[in-house]
Amino acid sequence: MTRVVANPRHGDLRNLLSVADLGPDVASGINRVLTLTDSFVEVSERAIPKVPALKGRTVVSLFFEDSTRTRLSFETAAKRLSADTMNFSVGTSSVKKGESLRDTIETIEAMGVDAIVVRHASAGVPLQIAQWANSAVINAGDGWHEHPTQALLDCYTIRQNLGDLAGRQIAIVGDIRHSRVARSNVAAFSALGAEVTLVAPPTLLPPSLEGWPVKVSHDLDSVLANTDVCYLLRMQRERMTEALIPSLREYTATYGLTERRADLLPGHALVMHPGPMNRGVEIAANVADRPNAVVIDQVRNGVAVRMAVLFLLLGSGIEWGGEIDA
Ligand code: ASP
């Protein structure tokens, strides 16, 4: 059976800059993406994991900051949907010659693109681009601000392993202060009814947590026994302008998920990390390889989640033989 989707470009989701863009009812917006992701997981498992859903559309990746997972994941997602992809490397572009962001965007748009996937070291750049561009803009991480597709793939991975997030206890551990992943995940996890505890030294928490629907702890050992998901963050040394911890060794001793600490988790609990992992710092090497560490599932699900996001933003309404009803 084929369900044809009206072009959602004319619908509610125009850009994806933050988790809040998923709709006035964020939980329904997330659930809509997760349901659509189920179909794209099925597509990804086929012998030929490709559908013509976005044939004729062009997606450009505009990454001003390094990335392994997110960039490859968006490109794979676009290709599996049969979109054309363009890759903009700042290092080899005219940005190096001083071309402004606005001129760069106008140049890219003049070539006829439908979506711009952007990562930038400064918060707010994707929003600025969305104000200039006619294409759909997807935030692939902006400074300390947000990384909405990471939150979606994390919700999907938790739901896949543990079922509904409602009532689940999720500990987010580490450098919350500099983490866009933490900001998007707190918004998404709490919208789905999970209870989030931030575990970090005071120096690695945001200066104000007003309005954050979270509990805070400085004692990882005491949190672990009542945790369904232990979500570890990397020490974002590239964003630290001052010494916020005495040393990495001291950090590992107090906040690292060592083997001893991982044993305090309930048997069903998941260990998650957005990558890149610093084995031996926030997570012991052996803990990262345990069966309950689902870091590779997160990466795998990232492709299907980004297929769902691209499809929601650019879906052409072309019949392609799938059973997608967004
Ligand atoms: N890959 C994630 C990000 O881009 C997390 C990290 O870099 O630590 O924010």
Coordinates of C-alpha atoms and ligand atoms in Angstrom, one line a residue:
M1 CA 0.0 0.0 0.0
T2 CA 1.3 3.5 -0.8
R3 CA 0.4 6.5 1.4
V4 CA 1.2 9.8 -0.3
V5 CA 2.3 12.7 1.9
A6 CA 1.3 16.2 1.0
N7 CA 4.4 18.4 0.7
P8 CA 5.2 19.3 4.3
R9 CA 7.4 22.1 3.1
H10 CA 4.1 23.9 3.0
G11 CA 3.2 22.5 6.4
D12 CA 4.3 23.2 9.9
L13 CA 7.9 22.2 9.9
R14 CA 9.9 24.6 7.9
N15 CA 13.3 24.4 9.6
L16 CA 14.7 22.4 12.4
L17 CA 16.8 24.7 14.5
S18 CA 16.0 23.5 17.9
V19 CA 13.8 20.8 19.6
A20 CA 11.2 23.5 20.2
D21 CA 10.7 23.8 16.4
L22 CA 9.1 20.3 16.4
G23 CA 5.8 21.9 17.3
P24 CA 3.8 23.6 20.0
D25 CA 3.4 20.2 21.5
V26 CA 7.0 19.0 21.4
A27 CA 6.2 15.5 22.5
S28 CA 3.9 14.9 19.5
G29 CA 6.4 16.5 17.2
I30 CA 9.1 14.1 18.5
N31 CA 6.8 11.1 18.3
R32 CA 5.9 12.0 14.7
V33 CA 9.6 11.9 13.8
L34 CA 10.2 8.6 15.7
T35 CA 7.2 6.9 14.0
L36 CA 8.5 8.0 10.6
T37 CA 12.0 6.8 11.7
D38 CA 10.6 3.2 12.2
S39 CA 9.9 3.1 8.4
F40 CA 13.3 4.4 7.5
V41 CA 15.0 1.9 9.8
E42 CA 13.2 -0.7 7.7
V43 CA 14.5 0.9 4.5
S44 CA 18.0 0.9 5.9
E45 CA 17.9 -2.8 6.5
R46 CA 17.0 -3.6 2.9
A47 CA 19.6 -5.1 0.6
I48 CA 19.4 -1.9 -1.4
P49 CA 18.7 0.7 1.3
K50 CA 17.5 3.4 -1.0
V51 CA 14.1 4.9 -1.9
P52 CA 13.3 7.7 -4.4
A53 CA 11.5 9.9 -1.9
L54 CA 13.6 13.0 -2.4
K55 CA 14.7 12.5 -6.0
G56 CA 15.4 15.8 -7.6
R57 CA 16.0 17.6 -4.2
T58 CA 19.4 18.9 -3.3
V59 CA 20.9 18.9 0.2
V60 CA 24.0 20.8 1.0
S61 CA 26.2 20.2 4.1
L62 CA 27.7 23.4 5.4
F63 CA 30.1 22.5 8.2
F64 CA 32.2 25.2 9.8
E65 CA 33.2 22.9 12.6
D66 CA 34.6 19.4 12.6
S67 CA 32.3 16.4 12.5
T68 CA 32.6 12.7 11.8
R69 CA 29.2 11.2 12.7
T70 CA 26.8 14.0 12.0
R71 CA 28.1 15.0 8.6
L72 CA 28.4 11.4 7.3
S73 CA 25.0 10.6 8.8
F74 CA 23.2 13.5 7.0
E75 CA 24.9 12.7 3.7
T76 CA 24.0 9.0 4.0
A77 CA 20.5 9.9 4.9
A78 CA 20.1 12.2 1.9
K79 CA 21.6 9.6 -0.5
R80 CA 19.3 6.9 0.8
L81 CA 16.4 9.2 0.0
S82 CA 17.9 9.7 -3.5
A83 CA 18.5 13.4 -3.0
D84 CA 21.6 15.0 -4.6
T85 CA 24.2 16.1 -2.1
M86 CA 26.7 18.9 -2.1
N87 CA 29.5 19.2 0.4
F88 CA 30.9 22.6 1.4
S89 CA 34.3 22.4 3.1
V90 CA 35.2 25.6 4.8
G91 CA 38.9 24.9 4.6
T92 CA 38.8 24.8 0.8
S93 CA 36.2 27.4 0.2
S94 CA 36.2 31.2 -0.4
V95 CA 35.4 31.6 3.3
K96 CA 39.2 31.4 3.6
K97 CA 39.4 34.4 1.3
G98 CA 37.1 36.4 3.6
E99 CA 33.7 35.8 1.9
S100 CA 31.0 36.7 4.3
L101 CA 28.4 34.1 5.6
R102 CA 25.6 35.9 3.8
D103 CA 27.4 35.9 0.5
T104 CA 28.3 32.3 1.0
I105 CA 24.6 31.4 1.6
E106 CA 23.4 33.5 -1.4
T107 CA 26.0 31.7 -3.6
I108 CA 24.9 28.3 -2.4
E109 CA 21.2 29.1 -2.8
A110 CA 21.8 30.4 -6.4
M111 CA 22.8 26.9 -7.3
G112 CA 19.3 25.7 -6.4
V113 CA 19.4 23.8 -3.1
D114 CA 16.4 22.6 -1.0
A115 CA 18.0 22.1 2.4
I116 CA 21.1 23.4 4.1
V117 CA 22.5 21.3 7.0
V118 CA 24.7 23.7 9.0
R119 CA 27.1 23.3 11.9
H120 CA 28.9 26.3 13.3
A121 CA 30.9 27.1 16.5
S122 CA 28.6 30.1 17.2
A123 CA 25.1 29.7 18.7
G124 CA 22.4 31.3 16.5
V125 CA 24.2 30.9 13.1
P126 CA 21.6 28.4 11.8
L127 CA 18.8 30.8 12.8
Q128 CA 20.6 33.7 11.0
I129 CA 20.9 31.5 7.9
A130 CA 17.2 30.5 8.1
Q131 CA 16.3 34.2 8.0
W132 CA 18.3 34.7 4.8
A133 CA 17.6 31.5 3.0
N134 CA 14.6 30.1 1.2
S135 CA 15.8 26.5 1.7
A136 CA 15.0 24.5 4.7
V137 CA 17.7 24.9 7.4
I138 CA 18.7 22.1 9.7
N139 CA 20.9 22.8 12.7
A140 CA 23.6 20.1 13.0
G141 CA 25.0 21.8 16.1
D142 CA 25.6 25.4 16.9
G143 CA 28.1 26.3 19.6
W144 CA 26.7 25.5 23.1
H145 CA 23.1 26.0 21.9
E146 CA 21.4 23.0 20.3
H147 CA 21.8 19.8 18.3
P148 CA 18.2 18.7 17.7
T149 CA 18.8 15.6 15.5
Q150 CA 21.1 14.2 18.2
A151 CA 18.3 14.5 20.7
L152 CA 15.9 12.8 18.2
L153 CA 18.3 9.8 17.6
D154 CA 18.8 9.5 21.4
C155 CA 15.1 9.4 22.1
Y156 CA 14.7 6.8 19.3
T157 CA 17.6 4.7 20.7
I158 CA 16.1 4.8 24.3
R159 CA 12.6 3.9 23.0
Q160 CA 14.0 1.1 20.9
N161 CA 15.8 -0.5 23.9
L162 CA 13.6 0.4 26.9
G163 CA 10.2 1.4 25.4
D164 CA 8.5 4.7 26.4
L165 CA 10.6 7.4 28.0
A166 CA 7.9 8.4 30.4
G167 CA 9.0 8.0 34.0
R168 CA 12.5 6.9 33.0
Q169 CA 15.4 8.2 35.1
I170 CA 18.1 9.7 32.8
A171 CA 21.4 10.9 34.2
I172 CA 23.3 13.3 31.9
V173 CA 26.9 13.3 33.2
G174 CA 29.8 15.6 32.5
D175 CA 30.4 18.9 30.7
I176 CA 26.8 20.2 30.6
R177 CA 27.9 23.8 30.4
H178 CA 29.5 23.6 27.0
S179 CA 27.1 20.9 25.6
R180 CA 24.5 21.6 22.9
V181 CA 23.7 17.9 23.1
A182 CA 22.7 18.4 26.8
R183 CA 20.5 21.3 26.0
S184 CA 18.6 19.5 23.2
N185 CA 18.4 16.3 25.2
V186 CA 17.0 17.9 28.3
A187 CA 14.3 19.5 26.2
A188 CA 13.4 16.3 24.4
F189 CA 13.7 13.8 27.2
S190 CA 11.6 15.9 29.6
A191 CA 9.0 16.6 26.9
L192 CA 8.6 12.8 26.6
G193 CA 8.1 12.5 30.4
A194 CA 11.6 11.3 31.5
E195 CA 13.1 12.6 34.7
V196 CA 16.5 14.1 34.0
T197 CA 19.3 14.5 36.6
L198 CA 22.4 16.5 35.6
V199 CA 25.5 15.1 37.2
A200 CA 28.6 17.4 37.1
P201 CA 30.9 19.6 39.2
P202 CA 29.4 23.1 39.7
T203 CA 32.0 24.5 37.3
L204 CA 30.7 22.4 34.4
L205 CA 27.0 23.4 34.9
P206 CA 25.5 26.4 33.1
P207 CA 25.7 29.6 35.2
S208 CA 21.9 29.4 35.6
L209 CA 19.6 26.4 35.5
E210 CA 16.4 28.5 35.8
G211 CA 13.7 27.0 33.7
W212 CA 15.6 23.7 33.2
P213 CA 13.3 20.8 34.1
V214 CA 16.1 18.9 35.9
K215 CA 17.5 17.7 39.2
V216 CA 21.2 18.3 39.9
S217 CA 23.7 16.0 41.7
H218 CA 27.4 16.2 42.3
D219 CA 27.6 12.6 43.4
L220 CA 27.5 10.1 40.5
D221 CA 27.8 7.1 42.8
S222 CA 24.6 7.9 44.6
V223 CA 22.6 8.4 41.3
L224 CA 23.6 5.3 39.4
A225 CA 21.5 2.7 41.2
N226 CA 18.3 4.6 40.2
T227 CA 19.3 5.3 36.6
D228 CA 17.7 3.8 33.5
V229 CA 20.0 5.7 31.1
C230 CA 23.5 7.0 31.9
Y231 CA 24.3 9.6 29.2
L232 CA 27.9 10.7 29.2
L233 CA 29.3 13.8 27.7
R234 CA 32.7 14.6 26.4
M235 CA 34.8 17.2 28.1
Q236 CA 34.5 20.0 25.5
R237 CA 38.0 21.3 25.8
E238 CA 37.8 23.3 22.6
R239 CA 35.1 25.4 24.2
M240 CA 36.7 26.0 27.5
T241 CA 38.4 29.3 27.9
E242 CA 39.5 28.7 31.5
A243 CA 40.5 25.8 33.6
L244 CA 37.2 24.5 35.0
I245 CA 38.5 21.2 36.5
P246 CA 41.7 20.6 38.4
S247 CA 42.8 17.9 35.9
L248 CA 41.3 15.2 33.7
R249 CA 42.6 12.6 36.0
E250 CA 40.7 14.2 38.9
Y251 CA 37.6 14.4 36.7
T252 CA 37.8 10.7 35.8
A253 CA 38.2 9.8 39.5
T254 CA 35.0 11.7 40.5
Y255 CA 32.7 11.7 37.4
G256 CA 34.1 9.0 35.0
L257 CA 32.0 5.9 34.4
T258 CA 34.6 3.5 35.6
E259 CA 34.0 -0.3 35.7
R260 CA 33.2 -0.1 39.4
R261 CA 30.6 2.6 38.8
A262 CA 29.1 0.9 35.8
D263 CA 28.5 -2.1 38.0
L264 CA 26.2 0.1 40.2
L265 CA 23.8 0.6 37.3
P266 CA 20.7 -1.7 37.2
G267 CA 21.0 -4.6 34.7
H268 CA 18.7 -3.0 32.1
A269 CA 20.3 0.4 32.2
L270 CA 21.8 1.9 29.0
V271 CA 25.1 3.7 28.7
M272 CA 25.0 6.4 26.0
H273 CA 27.4 8.9 24.5
P274 CA 27.0 11.2 21.5
G275 CA 30.6 10.7 20.4
P276 CA 33.4 11.3 20.0
M277 CA 34.2 9.3 23.2
N278 CA 37.3 10.0 25.2
R279 CA 37.9 6.5 26.4
G280 CA 39.6 6.5 29.8
V281 CA 38.3 10.0 30.6
E282 CA 34.5 10.2 30.8
I283 CA 34.1 6.4 30.1
A284 CA 36.3 3.5 30.8
A285 CA 37.4 1.7 27.6
N286 CA 35.8 -1.6 28.8
V287 CA 32.5 0.0 29.8
A288 CA 32.2 1.5 26.3
D289 CA 32.4 -2.0 24.9
R290 CA 29.8 -3.6 27.2
P291 CA 26.6 -4.8 25.6
N292 CA 24.5 -2.2 27.4
A293 CA 26.6 0.6 25.9
V294 CA 24.5 1.5 22.8
V295 CA 26.8 4.1 21.2
I296 CA 26.9 2.3 17.9
D297 CA 23.1 1.9 17.9
Q298 CA 22.9 5.7 18.4
V299 CA 25.1 6.2 15.2
R300 CA 23.0 3.6 13.2
N301 CA 19.7 5.2 14.3
G302 CA 21.1 8.6 13.4
V303 CA 20.9 7.9 9.7
A304 CA 17.2 6.8 9.9
V305 CA 16.3 9.7 12.1
R306 CA 17.9 12.2 9.7
M307 CA 16.1 10.5 6.8
A308 CA 12.9 11.1 8.7
V309 CA 13.8 14.8 9.3
L310 CA 14.8 15.4 5.7
F311 CA 11.6 13.7 4.5
L312 CA 9.4 15.8 6.8
L313 CA 11.1 19.0 5.6
L314 CA 11.4 18.2 1.9
G315 CA 9.0 15.4 1.2
S316 CA 7.8 15.8 -2.3
G317 CA 4.6 13.9 -2.2
I318 CA 6.0 11.6 -5.0
E319 CA 4.7 8.0 -4.7
W320 CA 7.7 5.8 -3.9
G321 CA 6.1 2.6 -2.7
G322 CA 6.7 3.0 1.0
E323 CA 4.1 3.2 3.7
I324 CA 5.0 6.5 5.1
D325 CA 2.2 8.5 6.6
A326 CA 3.7 11.5 8.3
Ligands
ASP1 N1 29.3 15.3 18.6 C1 28.6 16.1 19.6 C2 28.5 17.6 19.2 O1 28.8 17.9 18.1 C3 29.2 15.9 20.9 C4 30.6 16.3 21.1 O2 31.2 16.9 20.2 O3 31.1 16.0 22.2 O4 28.1 18.4 20.0

